[in-house]
């Protein structure tokens, strides 16, 4: 069929479908307008890089589809103009310099410093010492089991003490008084003082072996009962050897309090040991046993004054602590009979129960006294005293006993721990009495100390680790946390967990209080003082 009249056909079509045609045209026009509105305003990133026009089709432009290229889309992108295209001035390429840190990259992201509401409260109130006060809460008394599972295994516990505990709490092994001096004392007789020492040793071995306070508390209570009976009988007629065993038993109870982080009687036992020394120091005869016991007690006493310097306020110049330290240095004016003999022990020799020489311990004690009297001494006097102690620390030489030098690896470890004490003492001195030059020397000492920590498989001494941790920069905190992890995993002593909590709390307060104070460091000493001495740095 053919249409002869074109005009007639057009009229016929217009007459039939005019509304439809108009409607379709409106739909097509509306679709074109909406499509134009949906088009991106700029070219895709691929066409921009090719410097050609783009049809701006979505989700991929037809130019990229036709040329089989990946369309990079139309969204925002971060660009670094590292390639010169001739349109802009050429710039030097950007160089990425990651922060230097001593910690291995494998430890990055393993540790977090979590902030709690109590940390914010302490920072806002700017209170001092609350970090330790909150920790020092009397725990509920442990309930005793009716049938202790290890009460018939004294031999096993003594073997564990000899092979594990004694080597753990002494840096030297050949001249290890925790084994060579204390075991004969505990096993040589059946009197109450020896039984007290024996049960205290087994209590320490039990809490470390089983990690159970209920198992260890039975031995501890026996030790306290035996010691109480020994102290009640014949105080004035007591012989020298008995007083030494009593002192050893009290000090072993102090060691138990170090292992049990929830025990808060350390300062009571330490004061008891001081009273025994004060009562018997004029009648004791010098010897290796007296040397070991006195250095053992001095270590605890000096570190007790570290977090509680005011405990020395009521001490006279001839007090027990002062007399003992002067006896070490050869000045016998404070004691009628020497407690220690220079032939048995010299100032420079490294002592296993200390981890350092007696001379370094004496300097730590003098710095404690500087803190105590800093508010009353004139500035020139304090500065002269600080310079004198600093010169001693610069020139000090800590010597290894010849008998300990046979094992090269062990000798290196003993010397490294002693050097750690020296560096920590220097940092402690700078914190107690700062001067302008400390800003240049402190980072050097910190990096040297971190290098020593890295050379040690496991750090054995909490006090130097604590001082170094309080002085490190933020990028070195991971290294300290890794050191604390190794200490906790290998040694598993209760005060290490508390030490970590204190260090992290001090870091958080340093971060809070340094906001808006660029270049200023918060004095961490304000956070370590407590109402009573605590064993968390021993």
Short mmCIF file of C-alpha atoms in Angstrom, two decimals:
data_model
loop_
_atom_site.label_atom_id
_atom_site.label_comp_id
_atom_site.label_asym_id
_atom_site.label_seq_id
_atom_site.Cartn_x
_atom_site.Cartn_y
_atom_site.Cartn_z
CA UNK A 1 0.00 0.00 0.00
CA UNK A 2 1.38 3.41 -1.00
CA UNK A 3 0.57 6.82 0.26
CA UNK A 4 -0.13 9.21 -2.62
CA UNK A 5 -0.78 12.45 -0.79
CA UNK A 6 2.00 13.41 1.54
CA UNK A 7 0.23 16.41 3.01
CA UNK A 8 -2.86 14.32 3.63
CA UNK A 9 -0.72 11.68 5.34
CA UNK A 10 0.90 14.24 7.58
CA UNK A 11 -2.46 15.66 8.51
CA UNK A 12 -3.71 12.17 9.20
CA UNK A 13 -0.72 11.42 11.42
CA UNK A 14 -1.01 14.71 13.24
CA UNK A 15 -4.70 14.07 13.68
CA UNK A 16 -4.11 10.65 15.15
CA UNK A 17 -1.00 10.97 17.26
CA UNK A 18 -0.30 14.54 18.01
CA UNK A 19 -0.67 14.10 21.72
CA UNK A 20 1.51 11.02 21.72
CA UNK A 21 4.23 12.67 19.71
CA UNK A 22 4.19 15.68 21.95
CA UNK A 23 4.29 13.47 25.01
CA UNK A 24 7.20 11.43 23.69
CA UNK A 25 9.11 14.55 22.81
CA UNK A 26 8.56 15.87 26.29
CA UNK A 27 9.81 12.57 27.75
CA UNK A 28 12.90 12.61 25.56
CA UNK A 29 13.61 16.22 26.45
CA UNK A 30 13.11 15.52 30.17
CA UNK A 31 15.42 12.52 30.02
CA UNK A 32 18.08 14.57 28.23
CA UNK A 33 17.85 17.33 30.84
CA UNK A 34 18.10 14.89 33.79
CA UNK A 35 20.99 13.08 32.16
CA UNK A 36 22.80 16.37 31.66
CA UNK A 37 22.26 17.17 35.30
CA UNK A 38 23.78 13.78 36.36
CA UNK A 39 26.93 14.19 34.29
CA UNK A 40 30.11 14.93 36.24
CA UNK A 41 31.34 18.50 36.09
CA UNK A 42 34.91 17.50 35.29
CA UNK A 43 36.66 14.97 33.10
CA UNK A 44 37.71 11.60 34.43
CA UNK A 45 41.22 11.33 35.84
CA UNK A 46 42.35 9.10 32.96
CA UNK A 47 41.37 11.65 30.32
CA UNK A 48 42.93 14.41 32.40
CA UNK A 49 46.24 12.56 32.45
CA UNK A 50 45.94 11.95 28.66
CA UNK A 51 45.04 15.64 28.24
CA UNK A 52 42.05 14.90 25.98
CA UNK A 53 38.39 15.70 26.15
CA UNK A 54 36.09 13.42 28.09
CA UNK A 55 32.45 12.57 27.37
CA UNK A 56 31.89 12.34 31.15
CA UNK A 57 29.82 9.19 30.92
CA UNK A 58 29.22 7.21 34.10
CA UNK A 59 30.36 4.98 35.60
CA UNK A 60 33.15 4.91 32.97
CA UNK A 61 33.65 7.31 30.10
CA UNK A 62 33.37 5.96 26.55
CA UNK A 63 36.89 7.13 25.69
CA UNK A 64 38.35 4.75 28.23
CA UNK A 65 36.02 1.92 27.19
CA UNK A 66 36.84 2.41 23.51
CA UNK A 67 40.62 2.50 24.10
CA UNK A 68 40.43 -0.30 26.71
CA UNK A 69 41.89 1.83 29.46
CA UNK A 70 40.97 1.82 33.12
CA UNK A 71 38.76 4.77 33.91
CA UNK A 72 39.90 6.28 37.22
CA UNK A 73 36.55 7.95 37.82
CA UNK A 74 35.58 11.46 38.82
CA UNK A 75 36.00 11.48 42.61
CA UNK A 76 38.55 13.30 44.74
CA UNK A 77 42.12 12.05 44.66
CA UNK A 78 45.23 13.01 46.58
CA UNK A 79 48.00 14.06 44.24
CA UNK A 80 51.68 14.60 44.89
CA UNK A 81 53.24 16.62 42.03
CA UNK A 82 56.37 14.49 41.99
CA UNK A 83 56.58 14.36 38.16
CA UNK A 84 57.42 17.49 36.27
CA UNK A 85 55.03 18.12 33.38
CA UNK A 86 56.52 21.39 32.11
CA UNK A 87 53.57 23.51 33.17
CA UNK A 88 54.79 24.25 36.68
CA UNK A 89 58.06 25.13 38.29
CA UNK A 90 60.09 22.04 39.00
CA UNK A 91 60.38 21.16 42.70
CA UNK A 92 62.65 18.82 44.56
CA UNK A 93 61.08 15.42 45.14
CA UNK A 94 59.53 14.83 48.55
CA UNK A 95 61.58 12.63 50.87
CA UNK A 96 60.00 10.42 53.52
CA UNK A 97 62.01 10.19 56.72
CA UNK A 98 60.45 7.80 59.22
CA UNK A 99 61.18 8.49 62.92
CA UNK A 100 64.20 6.68 64.24
CA UNK A 101 63.53 4.22 67.04
CA UNK A 102 65.53 1.51 68.75
CA UNK A 103 62.58 -0.87 68.86
CA UNK A 104 62.21 -3.47 66.15
CA UNK A 105 59.46 -2.99 63.63
CA UNK A 106 57.96 -6.35 64.59
CA UNK A 107 56.81 -4.81 67.90
CA UNK A 108 55.11 -1.83 66.29
CA UNK A 109 51.38 -1.80 66.96
CA UNK A 110 51.53 -4.37 69.77
CA UNK A 111 51.32 -1.90 72.64
CA UNK A 112 48.70 0.68 73.48
CA UNK A 113 48.53 3.36 76.16
CA UNK A 114 44.89 3.32 77.19
CA UNK A 115 43.48 6.40 78.91
CA UNK A 116 40.84 6.03 81.63
CA UNK A 117 38.68 8.57 83.42
CA UNK A 118 40.85 8.34 86.54
CA UNK A 119 43.89 9.39 84.48
CA UNK A 120 42.02 12.48 83.33
CA UNK A 121 40.93 13.26 86.90
CA UNK A 122 44.52 13.07 88.16
CA UNK A 123 45.72 15.33 85.36
CA UNK A 124 42.94 17.89 85.89
CA UNK A 125 43.41 18.00 89.66
CA UNK A 126 47.22 18.07 89.21
CA UNK A 127 47.55 15.90 92.29
CA UNK A 128 50.87 14.33 93.17
CA UNK A 129 51.50 10.77 94.20
CA UNK A 130 47.99 9.46 93.55
CA UNK A 131 49.34 6.90 91.11
CA UNK A 132 51.00 4.96 93.92
CA UNK A 133 48.38 5.76 96.53
CA UNK A 134 45.67 4.14 94.43
CA UNK A 135 47.76 1.00 94.18
CA UNK A 136 48.40 0.83 97.90
CA UNK A 137 45.05 -0.59 98.94
CA UNK A 138 44.87 -3.29 101.56
CA UNK A 139 43.65 -6.45 99.91
CA UNK A 140 41.19 -8.82 101.60
CA UNK A 141 42.80 -11.58 103.60
CA UNK A 142 43.38 -14.77 101.64
CA UNK A 143 41.45 -17.79 102.80
CA UNK A 144 43.64 -20.76 103.65
CA UNK A 145 43.00 -24.12 102.09
CA UNK A 146 42.37 -26.94 104.55
CA UNK A 147 44.80 -29.27 102.81
CA UNK A 148 47.83 -27.61 101.30
CA UNK A 149 48.85 -29.71 98.28
CA UNK A 150 52.57 -28.98 98.58
CA UNK A 151 53.13 -29.19 102.32
CA UNK A 152 54.97 -32.52 101.94
CA UNK A 153 57.27 -31.30 99.18
CA UNK A 154 59.79 -29.28 101.16
CA UNK A 155 62.69 -30.97 99.38
CA UNK A 156 61.34 -30.05 95.98
CA UNK A 157 60.79 -26.44 97.05
CA UNK A 158 64.29 -26.15 98.48
CA UNK A 159 65.69 -27.48 95.22
CA UNK A 160 63.60 -24.95 93.32
CA UNK A 161 64.90 -22.17 95.56
CA UNK A 162 68.51 -23.25 95.08
CA UNK A 163 68.34 -23.71 91.30
CA UNK A 164 65.87 -20.99 90.26
CA UNK A 165 65.16 -18.38 92.92
CA UNK A 166 68.71 -17.82 94.20
CA UNK A 167 70.08 -17.29 90.69
CA UNK A 168 67.15 -15.03 89.81
CA UNK A 169 67.66 -12.50 92.62
CA UNK A 170 71.45 -12.26 92.32
CA UNK A 171 73.47 -11.10 89.33
CA UNK A 172 76.57 -13.00 90.45
CA UNK A 173 76.44 -16.78 90.59
CA UNK A 174 79.76 -17.97 92.03
CA UNK A 175 79.57 -15.61 95.00
CA UNK A 176 75.83 -15.95 95.46
CA UNK A 177 74.99 -15.40 99.10
CA UNK A 178 71.34 -16.36 98.59
CA UNK A 179 72.59 -19.89 98.08
CA UNK A 180 76.00 -20.19 99.76
CA UNK A 181 75.09 -18.20 102.90
CA UNK A 182 71.36 -18.67 103.48
CA UNK A 183 70.98 -22.39 102.82
CA UNK A 184 73.55 -23.41 105.48
CA UNK A 185 71.87 -21.00 107.91
CA UNK A 186 68.47 -22.56 107.33
CA UNK A 187 69.63 -26.19 107.46
CA UNK A 188 72.31 -26.08 110.15
CA UNK A 189 69.98 -26.20 113.17
CA UNK A 190 66.41 -26.77 114.27
CA UNK A 191 65.92 -23.66 116.38
CA UNK A 192 63.07 -21.28 115.69
CA UNK A 193 65.18 -18.70 113.83
CA UNK A 194 66.46 -21.32 111.36
CA UNK A 195 62.93 -22.70 110.89
CA UNK A 196 61.70 -19.16 110.23
CA UNK A 197 64.30 -18.70 107.50
CA UNK A 198 63.56 -22.13 106.02
CA UNK A 199 59.81 -21.52 105.81
CA UNK A 200 60.32 -18.04 104.37
CA UNK A 201 62.53 -19.49 101.64
CA UNK A 202 59.93 -22.13 100.81
CA UNK A 203 57.20 -19.46 100.75
CA UNK A 204 59.15 -17.53 98.11
CA UNK A 205 59.76 -20.71 96.12
CA UNK A 206 56.10 -21.71 96.36
CA UNK A 207 54.59 -18.43 95.18
CA UNK A 208 56.90 -18.39 92.18
CA UNK A 209 56.51 -22.09 91.40
CA UNK A 210 52.72 -22.37 91.68
CA UNK A 211 51.73 -18.70 91.37
CA UNK A 212 49.27 -19.44 94.16
CA UNK A 213 49.07 -17.20 97.21
CA UNK A 214 46.95 -19.72 99.11
CA UNK A 215 49.69 -22.34 98.77
CA UNK A 216 52.52 -19.98 99.72
CA UNK A 217 50.76 -18.28 102.63
CA UNK A 218 50.99 -21.43 104.76
CA UNK A 219 54.78 -21.33 104.68
CA UNK A 220 54.80 -17.58 105.25
CA UNK A 221 52.62 -17.84 108.36
CA UNK A 222 54.88 -20.57 109.73
CA UNK A 223 57.89 -18.34 109.12
CA UNK A 224 56.28 -15.44 110.98
CA UNK A 225 55.31 -17.67 113.91
CA UNK A 226 58.81 -19.14 114.20
CA UNK A 227 60.42 -15.71 113.92
CA UNK A 228 58.13 -14.29 116.59
CA UNK A 229 59.06 -17.10 118.97
CA UNK A 230 62.76 -16.59 118.28
CA UNK A 231 62.56 -12.84 118.94
CA UNK A 232 60.69 -13.35 122.21
CA UNK A 233 63.23 -15.73 123.73
CA UNK A 234 66.34 -14.25 125.32
CA UNK A 235 66.61 -10.91 123.53
CA UNK A 236 69.57 -9.72 125.58
CA UNK A 237 71.47 -12.99 125.68
CA UNK A 238 71.00 -13.77 122.00
CA UNK A 239 74.16 -14.89 120.21
CA UNK A 240 75.59 -13.36 117.07
CA UNK A 241 74.78 -16.29 114.80
CA UNK A 242 71.15 -16.34 115.93
CA UNK A 243 70.72 -12.63 115.24
CA UNK A 244 72.13 -13.14 111.75
CA UNK A 245 69.62 -15.92 111.06
CA UNK A 246 66.81 -13.73 112.39
CA UNK A 247 67.90 -10.92 110.08
CA UNK A 248 68.03 -13.34 107.15
CA UNK A 249 64.51 -14.58 107.93
CA UNK A 250 63.09 -11.05 108.06
CA UNK A 251 64.80 -10.11 104.80
CA UNK A 252 63.46 -13.26 103.12
CA UNK A 253 59.98 -12.14 104.14
CA UNK A 254 60.79 -8.84 102.40
CA UNK A 255 61.63 -10.84 99.27
CA UNK A 256 58.28 -12.61 99.54
CA UNK A 257 56.52 -9.24 99.57
CA UNK A 258 58.38 -8.34 96.36
CA UNK A 259 57.13 -11.53 94.68
CA UNK A 260 53.54 -11.08 95.91
CA UNK A 261 52.33 -7.81 94.39
CA UNK A 262 49.21 -7.77 96.59
CA UNK A 263 51.16 -8.00 99.85
CA UNK A 264 51.63 -4.70 101.68
CA UNK A 265 53.80 -5.61 104.68
CA UNK A 266 57.19 -4.98 103.08
CA UNK A 267 57.85 -1.78 105.03
CA UNK A 268 56.99 -3.53 108.31
CA UNK A 269 59.49 -6.33 107.71
CA UNK A 270 62.09 -3.81 106.53
CA UNK A 271 61.75 -1.81 109.74
CA UNK A 272 62.06 -5.04 111.70
CA UNK A 273 65.32 -5.83 109.93
CA UNK A 274 66.59 -2.33 110.72
CA UNK A 275 65.76 -2.84 114.39
CA UNK A 276 67.68 -6.14 114.50
CA UNK A 277 70.74 -4.45 112.93
CA UNK A 278 70.48 -1.51 115.32
CA UNK A 279 70.25 -3.78 118.35
CA UNK A 280 73.09 -6.12 117.35
CA UNK A 281 75.54 -3.96 115.38
CA UNK A 282 77.85 -3.36 118.36
CA UNK A 283 78.29 -7.06 119.10
CA UNK A 284 78.43 -8.56 115.60
CA UNK A 285 81.80 -9.69 114.36
CA UNK A 286 82.81 -9.00 110.75
CA UNK A 287 82.59 -11.83 108.26
CA UNK A 288 81.22 -12.86 104.89
CA UNK A 289 77.76 -13.60 106.33
CA UNK A 290 77.51 -10.14 107.89
CA UNK A 291 78.70 -8.54 104.66
CA UNK A 292 76.06 -10.32 102.60
CA UNK A 293 73.21 -9.64 105.03
CA UNK A 294 74.05 -5.97 105.40
CA UNK A 295 74.37 -5.30 101.67
CA UNK A 296 71.11 -7.16 101.14
CA UNK A 297 69.34 -4.98 103.69
CA UNK A 298 70.99 -1.79 102.40
CA UNK A 299 69.64 -2.39 98.90
CA UNK A 300 66.06 -2.59 100.19
CA UNK A 301 66.57 0.33 102.57
CA UNK A 302 67.98 2.70 99.93
CA UNK A 303 65.22 1.89 97.43
CA UNK A 304 62.65 2.37 100.19
CA UNK A 305 63.97 5.91 100.60
CA UNK A 306 63.65 6.39 96.83
CA UNK A 307 59.86 6.43 96.93
CA UNK A 308 59.57 7.58 100.55
CA UNK A 309 62.48 9.94 101.38
CA UNK A 310 60.74 11.32 104.44
CA UNK A 311 61.35 8.02 106.23
CA UNK A 312 64.86 9.37 106.90
CA UNK A 313 63.66 12.59 108.55
CA UNK A 314 63.91 11.23 112.07
CA UNK A 315 67.25 9.50 111.53
CA UNK A 316 70.29 10.88 113.29
CA UNK A 317 73.71 11.24 111.61
CA UNK A 318 74.71 8.01 113.31
CA UNK A 319 71.68 6.03 112.16
CA UNK A 320 71.84 2.44 111.02
CA UNK A 321 71.73 3.32 107.30
CA UNK A 322 74.44 5.95 107.63
CA UNK A 323 76.59 3.70 109.80
CA UNK A 324 76.37 0.84 107.35
CA UNK A 325 77.34 2.98 104.37
CA UNK A 326 80.22 4.58 106.26
CA UNK A 327 81.36 1.12 107.31
CA UNK A 328 81.55 0.20 103.63
CA UNK A 329 83.58 3.29 102.78
CA UNK A 330 86.06 2.62 105.56
CA UNK A 331 84.96 5.33 108.00
CA UNK A 332 84.59 3.58 111.37
CA UNK A 333 83.72 6.66 113.40
CA UNK A 334 80.05 5.73 113.63
CA UNK A 335 80.49 2.14 114.78
CA UNK A 336 82.50 0.73 117.63
CA UNK A 337 83.09 -2.53 115.76
CA UNK A 338 83.25 -2.60 111.96
CA UNK A 339 80.27 -4.27 110.35
CA UNK A 340 82.15 -4.85 107.13
CA UNK A 341 85.81 -5.34 106.34
CA UNK A 342 87.46 -3.80 103.31
CA UNK A 343 89.37 -7.02 102.69
CA UNK A 344 86.14 -8.93 102.13
CA UNK A 345 84.33 -6.30 100.14
CA UNK A 346 85.51 -3.18 98.37
CA UNK A 347 83.51 -0.18 97.26
CA UNK A 348 84.11 -0.77 93.56
CA UNK A 349 83.28 -4.48 93.52
CA UNK A 350 79.93 -5.45 92.01
CA UNK A 351 77.71 -7.15 94.60
CA UNK A 352 75.26 -9.76 93.34
CA UNK A 353 72.45 -8.80 95.71
CA UNK A 354 72.71 -5.18 94.54
CA UNK A 355 73.43 -5.54 90.84
CA UNK A 356 75.97 -2.73 91.15
CA UNK A 357 78.82 -1.65 93.42
CA UNK A 358 78.32 -0.30 96.93
CA UNK A 359 79.67 3.05 95.74
CA UNK A 360 76.80 3.46 93.25
CA UNK A 361 74.29 2.47 95.94
CA UNK A 362 75.80 5.07 98.26
CA UNK A 363 75.38 7.77 95.58
CA UNK A 364 71.73 6.77 95.11
CA UNK A 365 71.24 7.18 98.85
CA UNK A 366 72.85 10.63 98.78
CA UNK A 367 70.56 11.69 95.93
CA UNK A 368 67.60 10.53 98.04
CA UNK A 369 68.84 12.85 100.78
CA UNK A 370 69.18 15.70 98.27
CA UNK A 371 65.49 15.32 97.47
CA UNK A 372 64.66 15.38 101.16
CA UNK A 373 66.61 18.59 101.87
CA UNK A 374 66.23 20.36 98.51
CA UNK A 375 63.69 22.84 99.89
CA UNK A 376 65.97 23.90 102.76
CA UNK A 377 69.46 23.89 101.21
CA UNK A 378 70.72 26.94 99.38
CA UNK A 379 71.15 26.67 95.62
CA UNK A 380 74.94 26.94 95.65
CA UNK A 381 75.29 24.13 98.20
CA UNK A 382 72.99 21.84 96.22
CA UNK A 383 74.82 22.63 92.98
CA UNK A 384 78.20 21.84 94.52
CA UNK A 385 76.86 18.58 95.91
CA UNK A 386 75.38 17.68 92.54
CA UNK A 387 78.67 18.40 90.73
CA UNK A 388 80.57 16.27 93.24
CA UNK A 389 78.23 13.30 92.75
CA UNK A 390 78.25 13.72 88.97
CA UNK A 391 82.06 13.64 88.86
CA UNK A 392 82.03 10.47 90.94
CA UNK A 393 79.57 8.84 88.55
CA UNK A 394 81.61 9.91 85.50
CA UNK A 395 84.82 8.43 86.88
CA UNK A 396 83.48 5.41 88.73
CA UNK A 397 84.72 1.95 87.80
CA UNK A 398 82.65 -1.04 88.85
CA UNK A 399 84.83 -4.11 89.07
CA UNK A 400 83.97 -7.75 88.66
CA UNK A 401 85.29 -10.24 91.18
CA UNK A 402 88.01 -12.39 89.57
CA UNK A 403 86.13 -15.56 90.43
CA UNK A 404 83.17 -14.36 88.32
CA UNK A 405 85.30 -13.67 85.22
CA UNK A 406 85.68 -17.28 84.08
CA UNK A 407 82.43 -17.22 82.11
CA UNK A 408 82.68 -14.47 79.48
CA UNK A 409 78.95 -14.28 78.76
CA UNK A 410 78.07 -14.07 82.45
CA UNK A 411 80.77 -11.46 83.05
CA UNK A 412 79.39 -9.31 80.23
CA UNK A 413 75.91 -9.55 81.72
CA UNK A 414 77.04 -8.58 85.23
CA UNK A 415 78.98 -5.57 83.93
CA UNK A 416 76.05 -4.50 81.71
CA UNK A 417 73.62 -4.51 84.64
CA UNK A 418 76.07 -2.51 86.76
CA UNK A 419 76.45 0.03 83.92
CA UNK A 420 72.66 0.27 83.73
CA UNK A 421 72.59 1.27 87.40
CA UNK A 422 75.26 3.93 86.80
CA UNK A 423 73.39 5.48 83.87
CA UNK A 424 70.08 5.41 85.75
CA UNK A 425 71.75 7.10 88.73
CA UNK A 426 73.03 9.87 86.44
CA UNK A 427 69.50 10.41 85.10
CA UNK A 428 68.13 10.37 88.65
CA UNK A 429 70.67 13.01 89.71
CA UNK A 430 69.74 15.22 86.76
CA UNK A 431 66.07 14.97 87.65
CA UNK A 432 66.60 15.83 91.33
CA UNK A 433 68.86 18.83 90.64
CA UNK A 434 68.55 19.88 86.97
CA UNK A 435 70.88 22.33 85.24
CA UNK A 436 70.86 23.81 81.74
CA UNK A 437 73.44 21.37 80.32
CA UNK A 438 71.19 18.41 81.11
CA UNK A 439 69.17 19.00 77.94
CA UNK A 440 72.24 17.96 75.92
CA UNK A 441 73.51 15.09 78.08
CA UNK A 442 70.21 13.47 79.03
CA UNK A 443 69.40 12.10 75.54
CA UNK A 444 72.92 10.65 75.36
CA UNK A 445 72.52 8.80 78.66
CA UNK A 446 69.07 7.56 77.67
CA UNK A 447 70.28 6.15 74.35
CA UNK A 448 73.26 4.51 76.07
CA UNK A 449 70.92 2.91 78.60
CA UNK A 450 68.56 1.69 75.86
CA UNK A 451 71.56 0.16 74.12
CA UNK A 452 72.47 -1.71 77.31
CA UNK A 453 68.89 -2.94 77.69
CA UNK A 454 68.94 -4.17 74.11
CA UNK A 455 72.14 -6.12 74.74
CA UNK A 456 70.54 -7.93 77.70
CA UNK A 457 68.24 -10.85 77.06
CA UNK A 458 66.29 -10.02 80.21
CA UNK A 459 66.67 -7.04 82.53
CA UNK A 460 66.89 -8.20 86.14
CA UNK A 461 66.63 -4.90 88.02
CA UNK A 462 63.38 -2.89 88.14
CA UNK A 463 64.81 0.37 89.51
CA UNK A 464 67.07 1.35 86.58
CA UNK A 465 64.41 0.26 84.09
CA UNK A 466 61.91 2.51 85.86
CA UNK A 467 64.19 5.57 85.85
CA UNK A 468 65.06 5.08 82.18
CA UNK A 469 61.39 4.57 81.27
CA UNK A 470 60.46 7.89 82.87
CA UNK A 471 63.11 9.71 80.80
CA UNK A 472 62.62 8.19 77.33
CA UNK A 473 60.94 10.04 74.48
CA UNK A 474 57.64 8.85 73.07
CA UNK A 475 59.18 6.92 70.17
CA UNK A 476 61.26 4.79 72.59
CA UNK A 477 58.36 3.70 74.79
CA UNK A 478 57.81 0.58 72.69
CA UNK A 479 61.33 -0.56 73.55
CA UNK A 480 60.62 -0.15 77.27
CA UNK A 481 57.34 -2.05 77.04
CA UNK A 482 59.09 -4.86 75.21
CA UNK A 483 61.70 -4.98 77.99
CA UNK A 484 58.94 -5.18 80.62
CA UNK A 485 57.26 -7.97 78.65
CA UNK A 486 60.44 -10.03 78.69
CA UNK A 487 60.95 -9.37 82.40
CA UNK A 488 57.42 -10.52 83.17
CA UNK A 489 57.54 -13.60 80.93
CA UNK A 490 60.94 -14.85 82.09
CA UNK A 491 61.11 -13.74 85.74
CA UNK A 492 57.38 -13.64 86.61
CA UNK A 493 57.81 -11.58 89.79
CA UNK A 494 54.81 -9.73 91.16
CA UNK A 495 56.32 -6.26 91.35
CA UNK A 496 57.03 -6.22 87.58
CA UNK A 497 53.31 -6.01 86.81
CA UNK A 498 52.91 -3.14 89.26
CA UNK A 499 56.01 -1.46 87.84
CA UNK A 500 54.51 -1.52 84.35
CA UNK A 501 51.28 0.02 85.61
CA UNK A 502 53.19 2.83 87.33
CA UNK A 503 55.30 3.53 84.23
CA UNK A 504 52.28 3.68 81.92
CA UNK A 505 50.43 5.92 84.40
CA UNK A 506 53.37 8.34 84.52
CA UNK A 507 53.53 8.40 80.71
CA UNK A 508 49.85 9.30 80.54
CA UNK A 509 50.29 12.12 83.04
CA UNK A 510 53.30 13.38 81.11
CA UNK A 511 51.22 13.44 77.92
CA UNK A 512 48.31 15.21 79.59
CA UNK A 513 50.35 17.83 81.40
CA UNK A 514 52.63 18.61 78.47
CA UNK A 515 49.74 19.72 76.25
CA UNK A 516 50.48 23.26 75.14
CA UNK A 517 53.91 23.19 76.79
CA UNK A 518 56.23 22.24 73.96
CA UNK A 519 59.75 21.40 75.06
CA UNK A 520 58.88 21.09 78.76
CA UNK A 521 59.15 17.78 80.58
CA UNK A 522 56.99 16.87 83.53
CA UNK A 523 58.89 16.03 86.71
CA UNK A 524 58.05 12.35 87.26
CA UNK A 525 59.39 12.35 90.82
CA UNK A 526 56.13 13.87 92.02
CA UNK A 527 54.34 10.64 91.11
CA UNK A 528 56.58 8.11 92.88
CA UNK A 529 56.27 9.23 96.48
CA UNK A 530 53.93 7.29 98.73
CA UNK A 531 52.93 7.41 102.39
CA UNK A 532 54.90 4.25 103.14
CA UNK A 533 57.80 2.55 101.33
CA UNK A 534 56.75 0.07 98.64
CA UNK A 535 58.77 -2.78 97.07
CA UNK A 536 57.87 -2.10 93.45
CA UNK A 537 61.33 -0.83 92.48
CA UNK A 538 63.35 -3.59 94.22
#
